[in-house]
XYZ file of C-alpha atoms in Angstrom:
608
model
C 0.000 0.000 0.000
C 1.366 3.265 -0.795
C 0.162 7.211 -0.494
C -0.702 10.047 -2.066
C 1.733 13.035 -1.363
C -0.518 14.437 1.292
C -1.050 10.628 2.925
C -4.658 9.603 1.398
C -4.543 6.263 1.138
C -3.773 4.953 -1.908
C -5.212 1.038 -2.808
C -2.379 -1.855 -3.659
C -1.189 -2.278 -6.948
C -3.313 -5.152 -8.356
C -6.103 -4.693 -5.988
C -8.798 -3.701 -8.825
C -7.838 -7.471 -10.409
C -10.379 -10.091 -9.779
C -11.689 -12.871 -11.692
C -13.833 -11.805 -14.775
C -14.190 -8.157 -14.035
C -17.180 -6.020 -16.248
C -16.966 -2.608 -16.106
C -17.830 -0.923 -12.761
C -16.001 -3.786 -10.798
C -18.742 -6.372 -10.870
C -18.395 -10.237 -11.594
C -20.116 -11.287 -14.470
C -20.006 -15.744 -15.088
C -19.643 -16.607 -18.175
C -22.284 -16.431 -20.595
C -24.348 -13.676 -18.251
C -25.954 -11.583 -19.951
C -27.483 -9.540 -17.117
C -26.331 -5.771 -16.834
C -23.807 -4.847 -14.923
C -22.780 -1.100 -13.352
C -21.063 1.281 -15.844
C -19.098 4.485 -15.335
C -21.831 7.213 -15.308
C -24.768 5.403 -13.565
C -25.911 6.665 -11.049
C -26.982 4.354 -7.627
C -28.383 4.973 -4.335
C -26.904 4.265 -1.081
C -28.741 1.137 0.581
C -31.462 2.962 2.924
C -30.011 6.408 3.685
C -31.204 8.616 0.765
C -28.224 9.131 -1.410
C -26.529 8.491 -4.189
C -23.378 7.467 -5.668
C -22.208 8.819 -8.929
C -19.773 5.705 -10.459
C -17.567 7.365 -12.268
C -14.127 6.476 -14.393
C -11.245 7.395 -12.274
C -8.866 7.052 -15.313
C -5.304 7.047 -14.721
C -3.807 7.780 -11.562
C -3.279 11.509 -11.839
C -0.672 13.658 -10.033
C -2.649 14.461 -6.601
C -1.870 17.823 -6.523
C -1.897 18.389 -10.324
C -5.932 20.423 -9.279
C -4.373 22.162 -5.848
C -3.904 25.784 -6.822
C -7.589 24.842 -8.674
C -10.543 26.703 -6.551
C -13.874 24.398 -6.032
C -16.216 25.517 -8.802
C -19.777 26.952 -7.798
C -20.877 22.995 -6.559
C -18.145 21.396 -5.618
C -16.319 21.308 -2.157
C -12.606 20.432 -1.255
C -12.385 16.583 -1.134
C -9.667 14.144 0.181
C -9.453 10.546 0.512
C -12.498 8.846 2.309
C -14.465 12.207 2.222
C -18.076 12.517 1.356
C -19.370 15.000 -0.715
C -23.549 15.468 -0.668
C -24.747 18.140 -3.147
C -27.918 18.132 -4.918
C -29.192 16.739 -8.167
C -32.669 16.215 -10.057
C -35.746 15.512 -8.343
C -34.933 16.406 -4.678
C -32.074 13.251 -4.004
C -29.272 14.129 -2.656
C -25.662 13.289 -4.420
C -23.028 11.224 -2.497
C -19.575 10.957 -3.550
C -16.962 8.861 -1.228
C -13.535 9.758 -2.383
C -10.512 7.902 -2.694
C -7.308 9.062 -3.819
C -7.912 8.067 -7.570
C -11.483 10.203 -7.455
C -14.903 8.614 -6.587
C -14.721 5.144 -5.754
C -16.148 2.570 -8.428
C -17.254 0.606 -6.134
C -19.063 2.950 -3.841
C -22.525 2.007 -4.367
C -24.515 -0.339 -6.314
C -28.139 0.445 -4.226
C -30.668 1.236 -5.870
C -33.007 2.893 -3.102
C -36.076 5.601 -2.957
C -34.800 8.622 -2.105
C -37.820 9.417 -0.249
C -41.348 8.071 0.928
C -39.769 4.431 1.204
C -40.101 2.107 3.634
C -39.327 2.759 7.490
C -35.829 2.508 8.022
C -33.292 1.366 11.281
C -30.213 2.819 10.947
C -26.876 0.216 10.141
C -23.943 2.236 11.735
C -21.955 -0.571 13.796
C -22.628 1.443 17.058
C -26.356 1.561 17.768
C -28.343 -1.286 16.117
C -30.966 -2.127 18.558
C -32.749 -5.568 18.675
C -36.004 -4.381 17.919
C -34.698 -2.822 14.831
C -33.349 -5.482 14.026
C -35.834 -7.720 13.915
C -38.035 -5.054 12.107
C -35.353 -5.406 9.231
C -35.485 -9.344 9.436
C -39.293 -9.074 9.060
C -39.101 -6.922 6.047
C -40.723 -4.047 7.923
C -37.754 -1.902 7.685
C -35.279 -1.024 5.537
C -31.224 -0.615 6.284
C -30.083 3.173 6.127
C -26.522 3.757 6.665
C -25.179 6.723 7.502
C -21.948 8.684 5.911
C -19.712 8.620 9.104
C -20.242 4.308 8.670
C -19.548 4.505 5.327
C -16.057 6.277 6.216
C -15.272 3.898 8.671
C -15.599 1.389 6.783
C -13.091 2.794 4.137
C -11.027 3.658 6.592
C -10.461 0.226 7.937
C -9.801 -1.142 4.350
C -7.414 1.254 3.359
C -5.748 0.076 6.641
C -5.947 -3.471 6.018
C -4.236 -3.316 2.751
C -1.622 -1.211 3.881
C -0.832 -3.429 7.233
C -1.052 -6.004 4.596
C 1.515 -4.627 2.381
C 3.928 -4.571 5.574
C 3.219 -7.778 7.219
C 1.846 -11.240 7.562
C -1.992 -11.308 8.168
C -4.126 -14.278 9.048
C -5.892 -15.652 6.099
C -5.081 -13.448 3.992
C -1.573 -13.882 3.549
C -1.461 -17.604 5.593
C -4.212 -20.469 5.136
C -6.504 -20.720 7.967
C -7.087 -22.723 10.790
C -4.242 -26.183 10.905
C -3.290 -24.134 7.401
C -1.913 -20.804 9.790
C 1.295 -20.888 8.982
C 1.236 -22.230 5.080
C 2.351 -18.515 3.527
C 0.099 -17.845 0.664
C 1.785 -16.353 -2.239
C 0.549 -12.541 -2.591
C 0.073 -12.869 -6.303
C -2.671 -15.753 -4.983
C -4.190 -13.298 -2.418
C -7.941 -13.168 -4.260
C -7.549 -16.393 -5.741
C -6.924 -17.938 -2.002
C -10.084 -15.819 -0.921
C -11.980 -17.657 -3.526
C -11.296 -20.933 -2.557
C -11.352 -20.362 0.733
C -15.252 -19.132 0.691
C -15.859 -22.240 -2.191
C -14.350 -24.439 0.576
C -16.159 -23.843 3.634
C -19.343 -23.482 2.186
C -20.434 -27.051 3.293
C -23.517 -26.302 5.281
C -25.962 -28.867 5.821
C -29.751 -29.881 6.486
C -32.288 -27.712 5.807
C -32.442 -24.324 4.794
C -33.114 -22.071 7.119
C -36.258 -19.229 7.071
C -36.108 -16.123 5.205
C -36.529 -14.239 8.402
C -33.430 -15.646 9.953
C -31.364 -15.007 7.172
C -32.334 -11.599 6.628
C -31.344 -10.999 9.995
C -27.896 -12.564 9.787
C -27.383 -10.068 6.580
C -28.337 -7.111 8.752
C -26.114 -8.164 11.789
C -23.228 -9.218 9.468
C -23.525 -5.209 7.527
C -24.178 -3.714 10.908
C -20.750 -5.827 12.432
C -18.767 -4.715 8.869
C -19.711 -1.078 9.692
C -18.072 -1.186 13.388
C -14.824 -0.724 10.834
C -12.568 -3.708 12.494
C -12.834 -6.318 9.675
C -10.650 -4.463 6.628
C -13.370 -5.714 4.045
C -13.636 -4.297 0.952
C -16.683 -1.634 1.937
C -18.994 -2.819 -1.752
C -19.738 -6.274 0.566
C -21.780 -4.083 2.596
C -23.562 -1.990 0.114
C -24.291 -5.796 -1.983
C -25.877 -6.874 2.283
C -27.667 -3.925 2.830
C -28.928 -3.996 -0.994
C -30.410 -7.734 -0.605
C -32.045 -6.850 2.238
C -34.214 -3.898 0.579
C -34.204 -6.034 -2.511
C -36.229 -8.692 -0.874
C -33.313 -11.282 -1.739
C -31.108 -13.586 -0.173
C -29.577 -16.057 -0.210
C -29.846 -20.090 0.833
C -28.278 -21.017 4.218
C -27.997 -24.131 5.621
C -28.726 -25.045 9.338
C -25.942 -26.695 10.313
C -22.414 -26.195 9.979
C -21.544 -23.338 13.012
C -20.358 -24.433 16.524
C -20.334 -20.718 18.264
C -16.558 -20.081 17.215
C -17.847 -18.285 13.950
C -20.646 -19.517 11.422
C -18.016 -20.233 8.919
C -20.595 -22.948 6.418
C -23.121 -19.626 6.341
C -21.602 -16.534 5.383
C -19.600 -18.333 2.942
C -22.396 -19.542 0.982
C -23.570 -15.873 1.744
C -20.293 -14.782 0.364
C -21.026 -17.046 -2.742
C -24.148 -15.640 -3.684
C -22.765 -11.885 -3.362
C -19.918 -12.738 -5.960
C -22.986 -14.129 -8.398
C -21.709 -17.698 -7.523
C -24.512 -19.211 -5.858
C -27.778 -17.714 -6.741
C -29.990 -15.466 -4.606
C -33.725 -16.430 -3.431
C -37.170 -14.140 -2.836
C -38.697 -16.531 -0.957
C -38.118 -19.996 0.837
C -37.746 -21.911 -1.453
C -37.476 -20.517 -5.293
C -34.249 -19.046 -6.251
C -34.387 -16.444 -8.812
C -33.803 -17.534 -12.039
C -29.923 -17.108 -14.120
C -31.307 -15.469 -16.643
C -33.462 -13.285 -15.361
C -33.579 -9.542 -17.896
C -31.124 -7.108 -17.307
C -33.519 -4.491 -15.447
C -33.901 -7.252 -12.932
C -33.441 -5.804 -9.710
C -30.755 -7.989 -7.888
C -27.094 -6.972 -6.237
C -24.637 -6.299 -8.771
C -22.227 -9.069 -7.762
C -19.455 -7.745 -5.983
C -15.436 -8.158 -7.802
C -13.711 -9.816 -4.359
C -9.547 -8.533 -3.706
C -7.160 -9.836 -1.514
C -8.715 -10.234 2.429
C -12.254 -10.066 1.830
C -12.909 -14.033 2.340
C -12.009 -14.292 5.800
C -13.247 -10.744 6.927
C -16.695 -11.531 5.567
C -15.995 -15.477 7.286
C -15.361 -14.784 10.350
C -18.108 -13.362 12.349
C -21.344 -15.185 14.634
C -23.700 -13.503 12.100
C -26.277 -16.364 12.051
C -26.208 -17.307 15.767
C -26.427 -13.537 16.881
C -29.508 -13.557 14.457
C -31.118 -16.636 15.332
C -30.312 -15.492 19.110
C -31.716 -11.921 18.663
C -34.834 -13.405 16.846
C -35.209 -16.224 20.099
C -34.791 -12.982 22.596
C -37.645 -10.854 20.733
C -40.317 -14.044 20.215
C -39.594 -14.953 23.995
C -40.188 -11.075 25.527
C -43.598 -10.897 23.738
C -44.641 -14.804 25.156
C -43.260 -13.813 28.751
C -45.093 -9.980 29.009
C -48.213 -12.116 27.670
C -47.526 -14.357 30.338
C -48.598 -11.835 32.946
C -52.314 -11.623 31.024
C -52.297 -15.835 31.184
C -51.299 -16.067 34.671
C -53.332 -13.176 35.993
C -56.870 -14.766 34.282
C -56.403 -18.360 36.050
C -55.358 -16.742 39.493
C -58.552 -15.351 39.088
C -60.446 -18.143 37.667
C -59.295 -19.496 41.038
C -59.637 -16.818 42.788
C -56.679 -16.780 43.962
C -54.797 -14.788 46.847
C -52.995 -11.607 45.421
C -50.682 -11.255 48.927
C -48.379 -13.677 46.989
C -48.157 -10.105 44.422
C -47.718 -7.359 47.311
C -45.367 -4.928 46.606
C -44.047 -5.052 49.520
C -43.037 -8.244 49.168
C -41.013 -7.899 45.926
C -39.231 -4.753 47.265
C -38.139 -6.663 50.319
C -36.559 -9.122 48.230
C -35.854 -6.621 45.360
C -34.991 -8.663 42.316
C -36.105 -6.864 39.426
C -37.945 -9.614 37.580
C -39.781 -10.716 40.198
C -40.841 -6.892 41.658
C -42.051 -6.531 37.398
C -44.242 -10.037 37.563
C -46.216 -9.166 40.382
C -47.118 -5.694 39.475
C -48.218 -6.745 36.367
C -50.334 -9.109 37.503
C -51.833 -6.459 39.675
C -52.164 -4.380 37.080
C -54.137 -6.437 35.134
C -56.089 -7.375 37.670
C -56.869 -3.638 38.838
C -55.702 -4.789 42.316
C -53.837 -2.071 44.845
C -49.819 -2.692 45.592
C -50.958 -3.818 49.024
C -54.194 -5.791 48.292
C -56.969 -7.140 50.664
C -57.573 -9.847 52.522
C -56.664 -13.388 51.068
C -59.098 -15.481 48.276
C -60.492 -18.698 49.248
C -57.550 -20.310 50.497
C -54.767 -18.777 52.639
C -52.185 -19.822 50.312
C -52.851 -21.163 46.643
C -50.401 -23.619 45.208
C -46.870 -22.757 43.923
C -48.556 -22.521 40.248
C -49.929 -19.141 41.383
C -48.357 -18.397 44.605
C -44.846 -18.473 43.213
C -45.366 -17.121 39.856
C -43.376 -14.146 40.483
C -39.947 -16.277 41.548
C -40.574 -18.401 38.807
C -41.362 -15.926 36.038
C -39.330 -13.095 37.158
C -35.988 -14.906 36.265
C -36.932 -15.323 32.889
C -37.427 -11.847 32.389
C -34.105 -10.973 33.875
C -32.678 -13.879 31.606
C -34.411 -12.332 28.271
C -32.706 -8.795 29.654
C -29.712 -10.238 29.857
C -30.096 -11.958 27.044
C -31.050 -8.248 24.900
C -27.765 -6.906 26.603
C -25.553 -9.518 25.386
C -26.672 -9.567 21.116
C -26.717 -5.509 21.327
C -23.257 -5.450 22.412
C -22.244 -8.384 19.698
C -24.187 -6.617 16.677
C -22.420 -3.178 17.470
C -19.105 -4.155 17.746
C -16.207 -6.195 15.364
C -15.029 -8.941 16.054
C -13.027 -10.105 13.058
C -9.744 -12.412 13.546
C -7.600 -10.680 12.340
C -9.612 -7.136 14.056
C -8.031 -3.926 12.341
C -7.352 -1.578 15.109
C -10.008 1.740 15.036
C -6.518 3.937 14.324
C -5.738 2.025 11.005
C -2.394 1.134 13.105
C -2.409 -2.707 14.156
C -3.889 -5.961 13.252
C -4.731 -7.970 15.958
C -4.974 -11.765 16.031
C -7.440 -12.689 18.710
C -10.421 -14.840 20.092
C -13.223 -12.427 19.974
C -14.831 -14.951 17.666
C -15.316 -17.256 20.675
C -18.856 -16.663 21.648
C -19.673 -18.102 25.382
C -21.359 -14.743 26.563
C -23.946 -15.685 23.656
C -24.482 -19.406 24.542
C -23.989 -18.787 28.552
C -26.869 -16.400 28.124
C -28.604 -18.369 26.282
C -28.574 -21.303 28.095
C -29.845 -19.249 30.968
C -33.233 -18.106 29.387
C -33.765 -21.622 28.034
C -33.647 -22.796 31.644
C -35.799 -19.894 32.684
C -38.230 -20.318 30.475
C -38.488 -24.154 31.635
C -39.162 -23.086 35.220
C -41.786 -20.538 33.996
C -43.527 -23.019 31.718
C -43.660 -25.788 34.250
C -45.770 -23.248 36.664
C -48.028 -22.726 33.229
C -48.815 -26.668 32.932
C -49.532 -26.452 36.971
C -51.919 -23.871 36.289
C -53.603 -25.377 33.585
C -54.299 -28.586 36.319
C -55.241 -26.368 38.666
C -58.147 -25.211 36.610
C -59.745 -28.327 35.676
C -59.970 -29.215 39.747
C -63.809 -28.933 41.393
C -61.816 -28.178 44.900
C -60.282 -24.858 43.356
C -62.439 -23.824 40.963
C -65.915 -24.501 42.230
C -66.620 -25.681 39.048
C -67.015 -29.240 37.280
C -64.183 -31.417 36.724
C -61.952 -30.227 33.146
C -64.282 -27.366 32.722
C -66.585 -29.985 31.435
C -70.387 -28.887 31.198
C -71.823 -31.764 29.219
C -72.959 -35.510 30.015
C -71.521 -37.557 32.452
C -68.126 -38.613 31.730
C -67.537 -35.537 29.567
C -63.925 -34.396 28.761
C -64.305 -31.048 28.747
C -60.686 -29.293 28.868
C -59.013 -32.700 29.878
C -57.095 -32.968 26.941
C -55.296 -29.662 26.775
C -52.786 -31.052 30.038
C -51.393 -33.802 27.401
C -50.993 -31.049 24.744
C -49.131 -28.916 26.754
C -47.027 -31.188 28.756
C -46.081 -32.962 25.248
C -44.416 -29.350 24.410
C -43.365 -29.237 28.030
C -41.357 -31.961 27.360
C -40.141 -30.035 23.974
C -39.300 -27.339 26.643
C -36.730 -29.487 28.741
C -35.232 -30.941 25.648
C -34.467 -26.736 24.467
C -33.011 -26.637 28.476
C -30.397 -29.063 28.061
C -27.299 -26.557 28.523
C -25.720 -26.571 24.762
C -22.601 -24.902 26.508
C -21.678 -27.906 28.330
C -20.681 -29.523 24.736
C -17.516 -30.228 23.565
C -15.104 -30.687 20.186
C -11.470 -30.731 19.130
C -11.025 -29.069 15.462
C -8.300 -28.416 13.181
C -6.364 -31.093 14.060
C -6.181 -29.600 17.412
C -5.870 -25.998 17.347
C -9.132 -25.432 17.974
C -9.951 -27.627 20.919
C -12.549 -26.236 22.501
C -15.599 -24.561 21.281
C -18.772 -22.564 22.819
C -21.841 -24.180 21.077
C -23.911 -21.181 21.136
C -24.853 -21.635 17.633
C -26.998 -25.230 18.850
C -28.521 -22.666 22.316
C -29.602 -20.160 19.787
C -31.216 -22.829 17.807
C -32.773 -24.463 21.125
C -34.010 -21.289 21.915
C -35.742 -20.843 18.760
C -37.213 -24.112 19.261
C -38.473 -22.989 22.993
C -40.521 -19.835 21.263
C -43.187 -22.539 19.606
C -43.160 -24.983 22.709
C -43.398 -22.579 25.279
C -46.483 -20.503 23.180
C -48.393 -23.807 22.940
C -48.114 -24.180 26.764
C -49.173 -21.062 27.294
C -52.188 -20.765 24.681
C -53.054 -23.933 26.501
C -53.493 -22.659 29.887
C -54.865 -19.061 27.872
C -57.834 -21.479 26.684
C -58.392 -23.356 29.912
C -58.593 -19.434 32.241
C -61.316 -18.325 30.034
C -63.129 -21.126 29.809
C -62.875 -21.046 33.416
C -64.055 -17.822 33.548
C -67.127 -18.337 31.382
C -68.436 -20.793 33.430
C -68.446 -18.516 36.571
C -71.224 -15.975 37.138
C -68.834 -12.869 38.101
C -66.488 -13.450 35.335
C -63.559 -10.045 35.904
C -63.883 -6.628 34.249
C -60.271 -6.161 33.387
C -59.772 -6.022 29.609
C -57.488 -9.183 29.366
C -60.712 -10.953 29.715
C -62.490 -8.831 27.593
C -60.024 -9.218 24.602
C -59.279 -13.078 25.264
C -63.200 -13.880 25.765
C -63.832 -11.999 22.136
C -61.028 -13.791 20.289
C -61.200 -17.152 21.150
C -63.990 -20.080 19.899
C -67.518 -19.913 22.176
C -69.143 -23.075 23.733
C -68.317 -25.448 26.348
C -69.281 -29.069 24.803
C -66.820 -31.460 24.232
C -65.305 -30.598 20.518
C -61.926 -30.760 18.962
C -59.909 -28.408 20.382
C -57.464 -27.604 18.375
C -58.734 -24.391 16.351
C -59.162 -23.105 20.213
C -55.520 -23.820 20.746
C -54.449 -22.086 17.511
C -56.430 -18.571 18.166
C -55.015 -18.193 21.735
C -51.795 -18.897 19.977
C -52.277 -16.015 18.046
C -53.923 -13.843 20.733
C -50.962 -13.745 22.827
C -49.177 -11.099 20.995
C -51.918 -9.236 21.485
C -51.923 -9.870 24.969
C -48.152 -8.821 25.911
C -49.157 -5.400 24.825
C -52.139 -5.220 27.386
C-alpha cells in the first residue's frame, strides 16, 4: 500500500484485479448476460437517501496536479475517504466517497427511494438495537446507513491493505485454521479468498427461514460497519442492498459451533460474488437469466482479504439469538395476562403479588411479575384480605420467583446480542486507528451461549408453573366448578385434553433446556480444541418460542373457559379481549382451532 503526497490512502497495486471483471467492478459468469454497473450510472446508497455517482477514475493523476484549482460553484474540497452530498434532479441528494484516484467505483450499487420508502433502522456498527433489528429481518424496515459508517468502513480497508503490504496477516496472507502458517503467495491473495469461501461453504440440512437469514445479513452489515474487519466496503452496500431487494440467499442449518458460522456466510459470500444464486422466498431461487432491469445486487469483484473478513463473524447465531430474545419477551409480558386470568379463575390470593413483598426481596424480575399481575387485575400494591384459600399452590403463589428470572434472563439476554451486533469482532480485528492488526479470540462466543442457556432454563421453570396452572383449573376443589371445565354428560372431557398437549411441548421445553454450553469438540487437528456451542442454544431457543407458546395458549384457553363458566367473570380487559377472540361453547369438541387462536392472541396480549 502506498500514499498520495498528502497521505490519502492509496489502494495496492493489483487490488482492482479479480476474476472476470465487467466494467464498474462487478463479476459477471460466463455467458451472463445480465447488466452490470457502468461508469456514469448513477446508484443509491442502501437505505439512507443518497446516491453514488460511479464514475471512471482514469489514470492515476498527479494528486496535486488540481491544488492551486478553486472548487467551482458545486463542488467542495475533497480528500481521501471524504463525502461529498450536493444536490441533483428531483430532490435526491448526491453522495460521492472519495478515494485518492477520485470517486470510488465501487461505492454504491443500491438502488433505493430517495424518499417516501419504507421505514428505516439505521446500520452504523454502534447503535443497532434488537427491535430494529428484527423489524429489518421481518421486512418491515429497511437498512439506512449513515456517511460517518460509510467512512469507517473505508477507513479500515485502506488500513488493512496497507498493514497487509507490511506484514503477515491471518488468512489473507497464511491459510486458515491447521493451514496458519502455510504462507500464501501474494500474487494468490484473491484467488486464495476464492477458494477459501468455495471451501467452507459445506452447510448442511435444511435451509433455514427467510426471516433468519435476513437478519444474519443485517447483523453481518451492521458488524462490517463497526470498521474492524478491513473488508472491501462494496460487501456491505451488496448486504444492505439484498435486504431492501427482498433477496437472499440459501443457508444451511448446520455447519456453526459458536466459534464463527463459517458454512453460512460463505455460501452468503457465494451468492454476493454471483456464484450461488440469490432467493425471494423460501424456497425458489431467482432464475440465471433473469432480464437485465432485474433488480438484484450487482455481484461484488472480491480482492485480496475479503474471504475471511466476511468469514469470520457469529452472524447467524447472533440472528437466530436476537430473533429467540424478541419471540420470547412478547410470550413472557403475555404471560402476565395468562397467569393473571387463572389466578382469578381461582380466585386466587394476590398477597403472593404485594409490593411489599417484591421490594423486600428486590430482584427486578420478580418486583415486574407481580405488578403486572396487579395491574391487570386492577388490584392495589398492598391488596386485601386473602381469596379462598390462605395460600394457593406454587402454580400461582410463586409465579413471580418463577417468572421473574426469565425476564431478567431475556434482559440479559437483549444486553448480550446488542453489544455483539455493534461491535467487530473479526480475527484478524483492524485496530479503530488504522495502526495494528490484531490476532485474537473475539470470535469465541460463550457470553452468547452462557446467556442463552440461561433463558432456556428460565423459560423451563416458567412453563412448568403454566402446565400447573392449567391442572389447577380443571380441579372442582379450586375452581368450584365441574371437573376439566366440562359442562356436558356424564363422563364428559371437557378441557381434559389440553394437560397432554401442553405437557407434550413441556417436554419439547426441557429438551431446548439441556445446557448446549456444556458440549464439547477438538477441530483443526487440534488448534481449535474447545468450542462454545452457542450456535446449537440459539437454535434451542428458537425451538423454545413454539413450545413454550403452545403451553401457554393452553393454559390461555383453559382461564377463560374457566371464567365463562363462573357468574362474576372479571372486568379487566385481558378478559375482555381473550373472551372476544377465542372459539364460544363449552361441549366437548376438537380443540385444536381453540388452541391455535389463543396462539395467536398472545401477541396481542403482551401489549395489554
Amino acid at each position: 500500500m502506498d500514499t498520495t503526497a498528502d497521505g490519502a490512502d492509496r489502494a495496492p497495486e493489483g487490488a482492482d484485479r479479480g476474476p472476470a471483471a465487467a466494467p464498474g467492478g462487478a463479476v459477471r459468469a460466463p455467458g451472463d448476460t445480465r447488466a452490470v454497473p457502468h461508469h456514469g450510472d448513477v446508484y443509491v446508497v442502501p437505505g439512507d437517501g443518497t446516491v453514488h455517482v460511479l464514475r471512471d477514475p482514469g489514470p492515476r493523476r498527479d494528486p496535486g496536479a488540481d491544488r492551486d484549482r478553486a472548487p467551482g460553484p458545486a463542488e467542495t474540497a475533497l480528500t481521501a475517504g471524504d463525502a461529498r452530498v450536493a444536490p441533483a434532479p428531483g430532490g435526491v441528494r448526491v453522495a460521492q466517497v472519495v478515494s485518492d484516484a477520485g470517486v470510488a467505483p465501487d461505492a454504491g450499487t443500491a438502488r433505493v427511494a430517495p424518499d417516501g420508502g419504507p421505514d428505516q433502522v439505521d446500520l452504523d456498527g454502534r447503535g443497532l438495537e434488537l427491535s430494529g433489528l428484527v423489524r429489518i429481518a421481518d421486512a418491515m424496515a429497511a437498512p439506512a446507513v449513515p456517511p460517518e459508517a460509510w467512512r469507517r468502513a473505508h477507513r479500515s480497508w485502506r488500513a488493512a491493505g496497507r498493514l497487509a503490504a507490511a506484514g503477515r496477516l491471518y488468512g489473507r496472507s497464511t491459510g486458515v485454521g491447521a493451514h496458519r502458517s502455510v504462507p500464501v503467495d501474494a500474487r494468490d491473495e484473491t484467488g486464495h479468498g476464492l477458494r477459501l469461501l468455495r471451501s467452507h461453504a459445506g452447510g448442511a440440512g435444511a435451509v433455514l427461514p427467510v426471516r433468519q437469514i435476513r437478519a444474519m445479513l443485517a447483523v453481518r452489515a451492521n458488524q462490517l460497519l463497526a470498521g474492524g474487519s478491513g473488508i472491501q466496503p462494496a460487501f456491505v452496500t451488496a448486504l444492505t442492498e439484498a435486504l431492501r431487494l427482498g433477496v437472499h440467499p440459501a443457508v444451511n442449518e448446520y455447519g456453526g459451533l459458536g466459534t464463527g458460522d463459517l458454512t453460512a456466510l460463505a455460501q452468503t459470500g457465494l451468492t454476493l460474488i454471483g456464484e450461488r444464486p440469490w432467493h425471494r422466498d423460501q424456497h425458489g431461487a431467482v432464475p440465471a437469466d433473469l432480464p437485465a432491469s432485474a433488480d438484484l445486487p450487482a455481484p461484488v469483484e472480491p480482492r485480496p482479504g475479503d474471504a475471511l473478513a466476511l468469514l469470520s463473524s457469529n452472524a447467524l447465531t447472533l440472528a437466530q439469538a436476537a430473533l429467540g430474545c424478541h419471540d420470547l419477551d412478547v410470550l413472557l409480558r403475555a404471560t402476565h395476562a395468562v397467569a393473571a386470568l387463572s389466578l382469578a379463575a381461582v380466585s386466587g390470593s394476590l398477597e403472593a403479588y404485594a409490593a411489599e413483598v417484591h421490594a423486600l426481596r428486590p430482584y427486578p424480575g420478580a418486583a415486574r411479575a407481580a405488578a403486572e399481575v396487579r395491574r391487570l387485575l386492577g388490584a392495589p400494591d398492598r391488596p386485601p384480605g386473602t381469596g379462598r384459600r390462605i395460600q394457593d399452590p406454587f402454580g400461582f403463589r410463586a409465579f413471580p420467583q418463577a417468572h421473574g428470572p426469565a425476564l431478567d434472563a431475556v434482559a440479559a439476554l437483549r444486553r448480550v446480542v446488542e453489544v455483539e451486533v455493534n461491535c467487530p469482532s473479526e480475527n484478524p480485528l483492524i485496530a479503530p486507528d488504522g495502526t495494528a492488526a490484531h490476532h485474537h479470540g473475539g470470535f469465541y462466543a460463550a457470553p452468547v451461549g452462557l446467556a442463552l442457556d440461561a433463558l432456556n432454563l428460565a423459560v423451563l421453570q416458567t412453563a412448568q408453573l403454566s402446565a400447573a396452572r392449567l391442572t389447577a383449573l380443571g380441579r372442582p376443589d379450586l375452581t368450584g366448578l365441574p371437573a376439566f371445565l366440562a359442562t356436558g354428560p356424564a363422563g364428559s372431557s371437557g378441557t381434559m385434553i389440553l394437560e397432554y398437549t401442553a405437557h407434550s411441548a413441556l417436554a419439547e421445553l426441557r429438551h431446548c433446556a439441556a445446557p448446549a454450553s456444556a458440549g464439547h469438540a477438538v477441530l483443526s487437528q487440534g488448534l481449535e480444541e474447545a468450542a462454545s456451542f452457542a450456535s446449537q442454544a440459539a437454535r434451542q431457543t428458537l425451538r423454545a418460542v413454539a413450545a413454550y407458546g403452545t403451553v401457554l395458549a393452553c393454559e390461555l384457553v383453559t382461564a377463560v373457559r374457566a371464567l365463562r363458566l363462573r357468574p362474576d367473570p372479571p372486568a379487566v380487559s385481558a378478559f375482555t379481549v381473550a373472551d372476544a377472540a377465542l372459539p364460544s361453547g363449552a361441549e366437548d369438541r376438537p380443540l385444536t382451532a381453540d388452541v391455535t387462536a389463543a396462539t395467536e392472541l398472545l401477541r396481542t396480549l403482551a401489549e395489554t
